[in-house]
XYZ file of C-alpha atoms in Angstrom:
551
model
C 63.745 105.557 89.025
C 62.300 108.746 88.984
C 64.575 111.436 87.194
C 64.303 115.057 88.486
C 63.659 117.788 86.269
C 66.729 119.565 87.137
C 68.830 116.438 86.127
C 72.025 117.785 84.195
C 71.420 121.125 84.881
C 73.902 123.710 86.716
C 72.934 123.730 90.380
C 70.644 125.973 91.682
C 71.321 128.677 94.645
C 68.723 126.870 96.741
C 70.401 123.837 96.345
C 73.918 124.631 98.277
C 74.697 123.737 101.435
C 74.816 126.187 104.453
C 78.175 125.097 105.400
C 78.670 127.578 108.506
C 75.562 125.333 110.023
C 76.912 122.330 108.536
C 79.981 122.884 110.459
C 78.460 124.152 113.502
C 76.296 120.763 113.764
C 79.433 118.655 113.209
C 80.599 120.086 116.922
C 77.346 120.931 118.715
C 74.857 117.947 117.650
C 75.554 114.476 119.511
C 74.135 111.437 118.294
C 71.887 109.325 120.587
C 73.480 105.217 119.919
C 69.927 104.444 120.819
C 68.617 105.701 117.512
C 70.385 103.271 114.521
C 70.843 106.081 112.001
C 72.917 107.430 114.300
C 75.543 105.097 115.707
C 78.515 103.914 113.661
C 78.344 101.529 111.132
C 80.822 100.952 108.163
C 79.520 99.447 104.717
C 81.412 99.040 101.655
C 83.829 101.537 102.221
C 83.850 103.206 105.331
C 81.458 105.352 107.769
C 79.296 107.732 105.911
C 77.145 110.259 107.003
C 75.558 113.778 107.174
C 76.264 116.282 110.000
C 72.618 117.213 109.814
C 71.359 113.909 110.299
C 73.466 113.057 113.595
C 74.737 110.208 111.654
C 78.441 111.967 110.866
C 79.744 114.378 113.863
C 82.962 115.187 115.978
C 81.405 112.029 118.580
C 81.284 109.782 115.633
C 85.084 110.557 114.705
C 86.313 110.695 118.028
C 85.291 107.103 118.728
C 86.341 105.580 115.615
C 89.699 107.356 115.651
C 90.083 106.141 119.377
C 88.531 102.178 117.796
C 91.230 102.275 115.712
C 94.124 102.978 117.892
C 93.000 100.228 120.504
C 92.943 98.056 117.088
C 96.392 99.128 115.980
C 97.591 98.408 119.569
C 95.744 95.170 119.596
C 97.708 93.703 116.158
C 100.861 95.562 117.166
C 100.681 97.964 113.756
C 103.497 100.215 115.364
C 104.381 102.071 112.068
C 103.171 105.488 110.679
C 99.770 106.293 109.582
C 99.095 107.973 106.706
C 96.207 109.996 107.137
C 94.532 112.469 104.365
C 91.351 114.420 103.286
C 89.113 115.244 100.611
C 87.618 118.801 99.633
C 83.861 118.134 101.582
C 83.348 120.152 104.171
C 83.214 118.180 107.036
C 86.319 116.485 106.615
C 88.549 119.491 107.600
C 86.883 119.179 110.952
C 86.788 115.546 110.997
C 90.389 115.753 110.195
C 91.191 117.811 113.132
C 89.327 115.746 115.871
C 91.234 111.885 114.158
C 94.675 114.166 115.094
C 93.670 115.166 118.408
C 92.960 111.614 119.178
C 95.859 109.813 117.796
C 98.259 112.184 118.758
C 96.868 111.790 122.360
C 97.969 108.031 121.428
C 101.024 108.552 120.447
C 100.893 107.622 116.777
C 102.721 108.419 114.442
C 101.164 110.169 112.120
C 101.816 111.479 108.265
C 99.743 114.686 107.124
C 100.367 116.162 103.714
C 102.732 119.602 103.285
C 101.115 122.378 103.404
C 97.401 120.597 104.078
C 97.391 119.693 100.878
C 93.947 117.749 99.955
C 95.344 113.694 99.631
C 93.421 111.298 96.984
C 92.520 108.040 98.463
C 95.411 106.306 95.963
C 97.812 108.445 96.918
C 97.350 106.922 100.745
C 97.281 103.960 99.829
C 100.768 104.134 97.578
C 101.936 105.783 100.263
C 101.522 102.935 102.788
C 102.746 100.139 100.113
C 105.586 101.930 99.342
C 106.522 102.187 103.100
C 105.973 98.500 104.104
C 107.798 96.973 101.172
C 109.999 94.771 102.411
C 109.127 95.177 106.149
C 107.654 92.503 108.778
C 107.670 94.470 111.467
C 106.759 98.210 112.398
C 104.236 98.099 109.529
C 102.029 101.684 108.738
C 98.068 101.510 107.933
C 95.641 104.924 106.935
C 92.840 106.935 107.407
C 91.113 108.144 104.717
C 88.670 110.873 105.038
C 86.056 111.229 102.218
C 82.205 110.108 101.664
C 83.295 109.611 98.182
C 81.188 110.959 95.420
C 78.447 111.718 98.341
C 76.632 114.845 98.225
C 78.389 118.236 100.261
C 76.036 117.502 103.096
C 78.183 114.315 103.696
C 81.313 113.178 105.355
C 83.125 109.664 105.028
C 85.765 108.148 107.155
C 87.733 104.754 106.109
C 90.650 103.340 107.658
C 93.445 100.882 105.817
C 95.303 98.601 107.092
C 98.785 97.456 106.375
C 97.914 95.676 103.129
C 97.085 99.435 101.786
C 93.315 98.551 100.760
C 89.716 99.264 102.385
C 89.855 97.176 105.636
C 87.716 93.494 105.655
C 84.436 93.036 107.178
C 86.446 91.357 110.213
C 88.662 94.723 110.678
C 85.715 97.282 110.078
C 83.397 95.196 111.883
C 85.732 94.998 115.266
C 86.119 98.487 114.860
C 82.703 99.726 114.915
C 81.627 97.287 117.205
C 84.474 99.367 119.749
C 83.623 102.973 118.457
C 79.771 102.093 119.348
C 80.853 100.967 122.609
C 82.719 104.198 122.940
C 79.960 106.378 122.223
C 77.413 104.402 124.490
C 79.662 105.396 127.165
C 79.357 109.124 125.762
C 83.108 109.306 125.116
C 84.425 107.859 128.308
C 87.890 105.526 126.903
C 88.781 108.265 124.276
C 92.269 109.677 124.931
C 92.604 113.278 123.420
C 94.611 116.496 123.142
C 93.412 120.241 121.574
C 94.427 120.409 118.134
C 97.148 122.886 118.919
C 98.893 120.785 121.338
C 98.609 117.341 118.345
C 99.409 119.514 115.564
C 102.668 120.427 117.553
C 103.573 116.942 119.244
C 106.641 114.863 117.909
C 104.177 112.183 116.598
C 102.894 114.428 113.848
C 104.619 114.446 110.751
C 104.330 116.189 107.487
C 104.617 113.863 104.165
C 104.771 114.591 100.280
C 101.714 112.657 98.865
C 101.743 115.024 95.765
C 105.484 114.313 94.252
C 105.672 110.758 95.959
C 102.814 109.369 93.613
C 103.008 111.593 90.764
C 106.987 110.656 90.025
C 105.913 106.772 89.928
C 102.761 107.510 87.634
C 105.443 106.385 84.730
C 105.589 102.882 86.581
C 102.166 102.292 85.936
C 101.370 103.983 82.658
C 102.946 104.066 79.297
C 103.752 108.444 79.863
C 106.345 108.139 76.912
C 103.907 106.721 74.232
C 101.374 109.602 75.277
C 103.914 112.072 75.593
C 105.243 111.478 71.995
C 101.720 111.236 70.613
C 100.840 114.903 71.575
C 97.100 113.650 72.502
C 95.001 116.351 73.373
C 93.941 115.473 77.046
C 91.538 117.257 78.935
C 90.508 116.410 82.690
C 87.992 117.631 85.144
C 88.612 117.249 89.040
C 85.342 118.070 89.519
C 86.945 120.215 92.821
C 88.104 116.986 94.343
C 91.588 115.871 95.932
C 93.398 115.264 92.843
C 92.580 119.003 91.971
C 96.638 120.267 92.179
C 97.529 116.538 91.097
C 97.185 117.093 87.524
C 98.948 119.628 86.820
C 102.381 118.521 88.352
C 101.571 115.056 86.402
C 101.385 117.062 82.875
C 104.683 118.897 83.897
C 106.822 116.439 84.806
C 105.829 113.485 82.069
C 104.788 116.780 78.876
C 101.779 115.681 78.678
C 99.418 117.693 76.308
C 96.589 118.309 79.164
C 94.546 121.022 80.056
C 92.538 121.311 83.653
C 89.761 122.814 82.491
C 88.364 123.229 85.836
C 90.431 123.968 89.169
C 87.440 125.523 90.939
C 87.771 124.183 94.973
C 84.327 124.761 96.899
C 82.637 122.486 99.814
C 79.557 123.911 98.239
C 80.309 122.498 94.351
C 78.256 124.886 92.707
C 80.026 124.438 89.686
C 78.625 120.934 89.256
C 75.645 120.345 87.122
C 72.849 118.125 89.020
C 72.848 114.551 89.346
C 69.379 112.125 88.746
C 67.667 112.498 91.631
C 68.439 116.145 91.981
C 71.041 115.897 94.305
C 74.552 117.681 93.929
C 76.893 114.300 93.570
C 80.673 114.211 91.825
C 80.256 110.771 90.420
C 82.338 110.713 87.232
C 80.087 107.741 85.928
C 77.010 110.210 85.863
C 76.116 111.517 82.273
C 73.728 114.261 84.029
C 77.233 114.960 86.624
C 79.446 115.174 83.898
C 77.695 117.616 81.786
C 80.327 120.652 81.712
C 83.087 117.882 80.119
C 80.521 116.266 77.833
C 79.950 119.758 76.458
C 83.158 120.834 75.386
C 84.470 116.863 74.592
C 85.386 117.952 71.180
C 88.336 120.096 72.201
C 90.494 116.913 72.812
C 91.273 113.557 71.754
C 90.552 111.852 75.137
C 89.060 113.840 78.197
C 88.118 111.857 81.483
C 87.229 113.079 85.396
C 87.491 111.635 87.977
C 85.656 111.873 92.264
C 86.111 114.049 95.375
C 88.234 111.675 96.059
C 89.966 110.583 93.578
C 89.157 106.539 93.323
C 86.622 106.385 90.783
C 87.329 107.903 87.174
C 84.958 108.682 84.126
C 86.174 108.463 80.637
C 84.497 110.731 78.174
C 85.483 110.011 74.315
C 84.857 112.003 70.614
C 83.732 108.625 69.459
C 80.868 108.062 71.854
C 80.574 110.791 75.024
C 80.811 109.458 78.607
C 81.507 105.741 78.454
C 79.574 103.361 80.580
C 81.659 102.068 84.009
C 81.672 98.954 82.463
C 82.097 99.529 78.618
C 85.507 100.838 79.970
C 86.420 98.040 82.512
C 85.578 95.991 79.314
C 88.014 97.474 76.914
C 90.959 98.320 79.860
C 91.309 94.384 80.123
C 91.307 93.880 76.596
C 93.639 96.107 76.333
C 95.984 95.413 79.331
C 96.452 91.884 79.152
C 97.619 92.417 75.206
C 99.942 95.378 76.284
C 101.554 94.160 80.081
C 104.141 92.148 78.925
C 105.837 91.822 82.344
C 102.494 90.652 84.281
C 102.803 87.112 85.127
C 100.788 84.614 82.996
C 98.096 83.358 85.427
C 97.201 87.152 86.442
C 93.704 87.231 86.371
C 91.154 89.617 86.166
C 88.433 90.555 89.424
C 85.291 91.941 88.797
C 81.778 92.689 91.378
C 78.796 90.217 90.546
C 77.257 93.397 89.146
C 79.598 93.900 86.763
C 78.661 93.108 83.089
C 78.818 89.810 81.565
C 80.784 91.509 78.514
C 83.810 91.267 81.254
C 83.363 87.607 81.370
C 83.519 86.900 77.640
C 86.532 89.335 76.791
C 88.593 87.803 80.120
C 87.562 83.863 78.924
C 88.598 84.983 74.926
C 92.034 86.309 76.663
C 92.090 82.846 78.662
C 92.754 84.557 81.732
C 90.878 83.397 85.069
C 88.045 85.529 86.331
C 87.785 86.081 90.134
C 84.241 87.202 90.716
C 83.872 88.542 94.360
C 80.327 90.952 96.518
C 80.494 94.765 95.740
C 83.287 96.455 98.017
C 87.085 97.085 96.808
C 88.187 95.338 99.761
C 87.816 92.035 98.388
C 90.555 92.764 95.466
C 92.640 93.712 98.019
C 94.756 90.747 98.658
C 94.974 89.831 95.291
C 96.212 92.947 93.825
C 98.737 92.789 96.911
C 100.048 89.394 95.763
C 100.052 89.929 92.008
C 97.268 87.102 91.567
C 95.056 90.025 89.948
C 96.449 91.483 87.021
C 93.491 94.126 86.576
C 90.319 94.500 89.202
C 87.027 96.882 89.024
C 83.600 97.584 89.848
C 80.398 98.727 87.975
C 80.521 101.851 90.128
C 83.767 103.413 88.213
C 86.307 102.000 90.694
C 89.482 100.006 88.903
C 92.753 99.802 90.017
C 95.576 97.670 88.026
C 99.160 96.540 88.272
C 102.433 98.305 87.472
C 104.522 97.320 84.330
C 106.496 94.795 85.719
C 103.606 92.986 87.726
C 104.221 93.651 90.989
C 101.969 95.875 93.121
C 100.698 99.442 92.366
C 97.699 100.423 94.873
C 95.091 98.047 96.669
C 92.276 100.534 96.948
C 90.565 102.085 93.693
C 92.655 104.585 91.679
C 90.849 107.063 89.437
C 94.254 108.348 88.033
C 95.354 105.427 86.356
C 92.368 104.477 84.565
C 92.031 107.746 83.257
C 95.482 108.115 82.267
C 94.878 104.722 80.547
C 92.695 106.092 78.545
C 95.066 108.326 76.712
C 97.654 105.618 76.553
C 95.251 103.323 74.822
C 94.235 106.327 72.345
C 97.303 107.372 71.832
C 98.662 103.037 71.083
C 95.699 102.317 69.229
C 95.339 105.179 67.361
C 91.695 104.980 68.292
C 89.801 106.052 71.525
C 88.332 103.921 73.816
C 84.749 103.817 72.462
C 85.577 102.487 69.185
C 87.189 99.609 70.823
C 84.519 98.845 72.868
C 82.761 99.037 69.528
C 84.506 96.288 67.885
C 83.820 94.146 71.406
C 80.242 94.330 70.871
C 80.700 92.855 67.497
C 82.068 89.871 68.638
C 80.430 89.804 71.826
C 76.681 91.394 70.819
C 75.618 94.181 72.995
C 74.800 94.817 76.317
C 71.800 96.684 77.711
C 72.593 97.346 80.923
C 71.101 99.793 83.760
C 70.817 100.437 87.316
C 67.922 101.441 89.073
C 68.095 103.288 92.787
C 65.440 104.015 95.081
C 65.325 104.962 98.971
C 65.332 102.407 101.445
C 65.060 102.676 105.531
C 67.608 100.803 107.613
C 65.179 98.510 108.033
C 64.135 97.418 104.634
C 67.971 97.352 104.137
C 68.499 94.731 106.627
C 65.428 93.202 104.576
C 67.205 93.267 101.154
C 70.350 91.641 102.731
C 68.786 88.800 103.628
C 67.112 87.927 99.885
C 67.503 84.062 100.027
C 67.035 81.975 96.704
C 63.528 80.746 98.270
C 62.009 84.104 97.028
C 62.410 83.381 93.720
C 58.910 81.029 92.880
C 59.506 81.267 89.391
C 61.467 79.020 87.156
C 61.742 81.920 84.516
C 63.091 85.673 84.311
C 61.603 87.416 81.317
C 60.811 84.830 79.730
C 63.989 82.619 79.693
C 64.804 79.614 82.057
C 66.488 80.684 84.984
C 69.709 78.826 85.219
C 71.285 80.318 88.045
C 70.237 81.989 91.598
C 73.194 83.124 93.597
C 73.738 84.642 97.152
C 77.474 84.212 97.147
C 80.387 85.153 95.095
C 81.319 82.792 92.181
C 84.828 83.777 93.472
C 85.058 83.356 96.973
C 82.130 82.327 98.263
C 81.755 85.362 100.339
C 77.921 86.716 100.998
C 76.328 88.835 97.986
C 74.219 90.743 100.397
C 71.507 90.761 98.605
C 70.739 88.003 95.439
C 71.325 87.602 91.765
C 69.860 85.662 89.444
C 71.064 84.751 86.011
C 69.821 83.379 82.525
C 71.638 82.845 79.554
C 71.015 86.196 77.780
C 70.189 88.328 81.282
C 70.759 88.828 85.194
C 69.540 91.256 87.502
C 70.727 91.630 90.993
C 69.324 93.357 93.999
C 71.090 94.808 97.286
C 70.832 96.959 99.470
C 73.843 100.270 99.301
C 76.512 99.751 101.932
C 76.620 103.703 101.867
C 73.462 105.107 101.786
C 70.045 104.519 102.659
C 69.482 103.172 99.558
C 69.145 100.006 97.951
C 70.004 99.054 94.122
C 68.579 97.189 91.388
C 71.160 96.194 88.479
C 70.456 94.427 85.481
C 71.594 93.355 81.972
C 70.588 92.216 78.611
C 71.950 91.273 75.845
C 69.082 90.959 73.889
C 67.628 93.947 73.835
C 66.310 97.364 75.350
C 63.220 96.241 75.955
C 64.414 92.712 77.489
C 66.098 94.638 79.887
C 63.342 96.291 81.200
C 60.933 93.040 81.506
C 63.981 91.740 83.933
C 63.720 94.811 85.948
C 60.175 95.030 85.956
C 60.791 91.696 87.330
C 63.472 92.294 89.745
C 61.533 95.421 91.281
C 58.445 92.887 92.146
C 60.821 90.084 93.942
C 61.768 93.324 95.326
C 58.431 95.291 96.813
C 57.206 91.211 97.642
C 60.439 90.965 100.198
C 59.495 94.560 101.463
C 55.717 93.843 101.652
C 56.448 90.515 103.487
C 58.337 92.202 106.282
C 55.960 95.370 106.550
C 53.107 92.783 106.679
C 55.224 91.031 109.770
């Protein structure tokens, strides 16, 4: 992974978007379904794509809003949907052509006052807290964010009842319908001009904001950081939960200061991410620079995405903690501290999550439910109860409310932040020294993930890794014991392949989001272990590629 020399660096002028002519090709560019980059296809969370590229424009929207209704009519979801955006550019526009199609379909539908940005969690609370209880007339969402993705991008993810990123059977009948739609170059989409939906009787407006930030105290101990007078500091990073956190510090008197509550589709204020791209990914030492730099001021300081589901931690003891150093502790933590989760709660996790995860769940004897990257497959058991705690490498984690019953069922950035200042201000020590004391029972983990680019193509490649490309009975230089290409936890498909030793894994897949594909290992030997099993990994990786180029 090559690192760009303007890596943790403030952005550049060159580097904005022209959002004017991003705009302009959301409306005026149509994508050609002939051309695979540029029809509709949802991956781990959602359809993602850049305005640019003809792979995320007002055709693309249209269809899937229209896929969506024809779903909802098809499993009789009669109930509102809560629909919201983040602060990208393109999903102002992209809001604007879901309305006019679903108020031409006379749903109902629930828009924040004011057009108030929505985090992802707050949609999803929002539909939980309306079906409780209810059989019938039951409300789904639309959520309208790439994420983390660069300003170029726009994202587009619908829920269903159960509140959480729909299943490969639900995303999978809707594309397959929105694709149809745009092969027939819009023919089957019902719509009406955004004057006439933002006026008809189906469109509602809903308070996101106070909704979720009065039940916060359901979730998290607010008293016990309250009392503590923690110094908290957070960083939006000019996403969705931007006028979030100050509302939350009023009404629980919170010590917190926003230190940033810049909004721009351009976010110049970030500082460069790896590969030179401008990304808000909270788990990014090179994106977080402008917190890392002033961490000092407070006890506990954290960020989190553009839209609000993923969250970074940043303590005194040791900077910007690692996605999984802090899934690591949470549970330790949690599971100690939740005295009204139910026994067998257990704890989900991604296949490329660290091992350290395994070892602190099996020393809390709780069960460990081990599922393919995507939120979507905590879903149902964060519904149920069944999983007290579930996260992802990737900075996603969402967890249960006091008393063990439901909370959200897609990833919440909030509450893992927040966490972090109630475990600082219960322990009397931040985050990073407890991970500390974990690796001293547990030994250390070197852990990394490598990213390059990857074509369609060569994606569909790396999905298809099957243990028979692995002609080696040995994985820097211990015996392989175990070559997997589906979940420990329910069987599902890895897409993609990991294989295990006792002291190291590495995994490879292809990104469900971009045209990517990832490499993620771990040691817990040492630094240089680590990058023998990558070195490693990378050649099962260019030998699957070379195979297919060569065919």
């Amino acid at each position: 992974m090559i690192v760009s020399p303007f890596a943790g660096k403030p952005v550049r002028p060159e580097m904005l978007v022209n959002v004017p002519a991003l705009i302009t090709a959301y409306f005026q560019a149509i994508p050609d379904p002939s051309v695979a980059k540029e029809r509709i296809a949802f991956g781990t969370s959602g359809h993602r794509g850049n305005a640019f590229e003809r792979s995320f424009n007002e055709y693309h929207i249209l269809t899937i809003t229209q896929a969506i209704c024809l779903y909802r009519q098809e499993k009789k979801i009669e109930g509102p949907l809560y629909m919201g955006m983040d602060t990208h550019a393109l999903s102002v526009p992209a809001l604007a052509s879901a309305l006019e199609v679903l108020a031409a379909n006379e749903v109902n539908v629930m828009l924040a006052e004011k057009d108030e940005y929505t985090p992802t969690p707050a949609i999803s609370h929002a539909i939980l807290t309306y079906n409780k209880g209810r059989t019938t007339g039951l409300a789904d969402g639309i959520v309208i964010t790439p994420s983390h993705n660069p300003p170029t991008d726009g994202g587009f993810k619908y829920n269903p009842p159960n509140g959480g990123p729909a299943g490969s059977d639900v995303t999978k009948w809707i594309e397959n319908k929105a694709n149809e739609l745009l092969e027939a170059g819009l023919k089957g989409v019902r719509r009406i001009t955004i004057d006439k939906a933002l006026k008809a009787g189906t469109t509602h407006r809903h308070d996101y904001l106070n909704n979720y930030v009065k039940d916060l105290g359901n979730v998290i101990n607010m008293d016990v950081i309250r009392d503590s007078k923690i110094r908290i500091g957070v960083d939006p990073l000019g996403g969705a939960g931007v006028h979030y956190w100050a509302p939350i510090a009023d009404h629980y008197g919170l010590n917190m200061t926003v230190v940033n509550t810049d909004v721009d589709p351009t976010f110049r204020f970030m500082t460069v991410d790896w590969d030179g791209q401008i990304r808000m990914d909270p788990s990014s030492p090179y994106a977080m620079q402008s917190l890392l730099a002033i961490k000092d001021k407070f006890d506990i300081s954290f960020a989190c995405d553009t839209d609000h589901d993923r969250h970074g931690i940043v303590t005194k003891s040791a900077g910007l903690l690692p996605p999984n150093h802090y899934l690591a502790t949470s549970i330790f933590y949690l599971f100690q501290n939740r005295k009204g989760w139910a026994q067998n709660a257990g704890v989900g996790k991604t296949v490329v999550s660290s091992k350290m995860i395994d070892m602190v769940t099996a020393k809390l004897g709780k069960r460990l439910y081990e599922v393919p990257v995507g939120f979507k497959w905590f879903a149902d058991g964060l519904f149920d109860g069944s999983l007290g705690f579930v996260g992802e490498e990737s900075a996603g984690a969402s967890f249960l409310r006091k008393d063990g019953s439901v909370w959200t069922t897609d990833k919440d950035g909030f509450v893992p932040a927040l966490l972090s200042a109630e475990i600082t201000a219960v322990m009397g020590r931040d985050p990073g020294e407890i991970y500390k004391d974990l690796t001293k029972e547990f030994g250390s983990s070197f852990y990394d993930r490598v990213e390059a680019a990857a074509s369609p193509e060569q994606k569909a490649v790396l999905l298809k890794l099957s243990p028979d490309q692995i002609t080696t009975e040995e994985l820097a230089g211990e015996k392989i014991e175990q070559v997997l290409v589906n979940a420990p936890g329910d069987g599902a498909a890895i897409g993609g392949l990991k294989v295990a030793t006792k002291n190291a894994w590495f995994a490879a897949r292809p990104s469900g989001t971009e045209n990517i594909y990832k490499i993620y290992a771990e040691s817990f030997l040492d630094a240089n272990h680590l990058g023998r099993v990558i070195e490693e990994a990378q050649q099962v990786v260019n030998k699957a590629l070379g195979a297919s180029a060569t065919k």
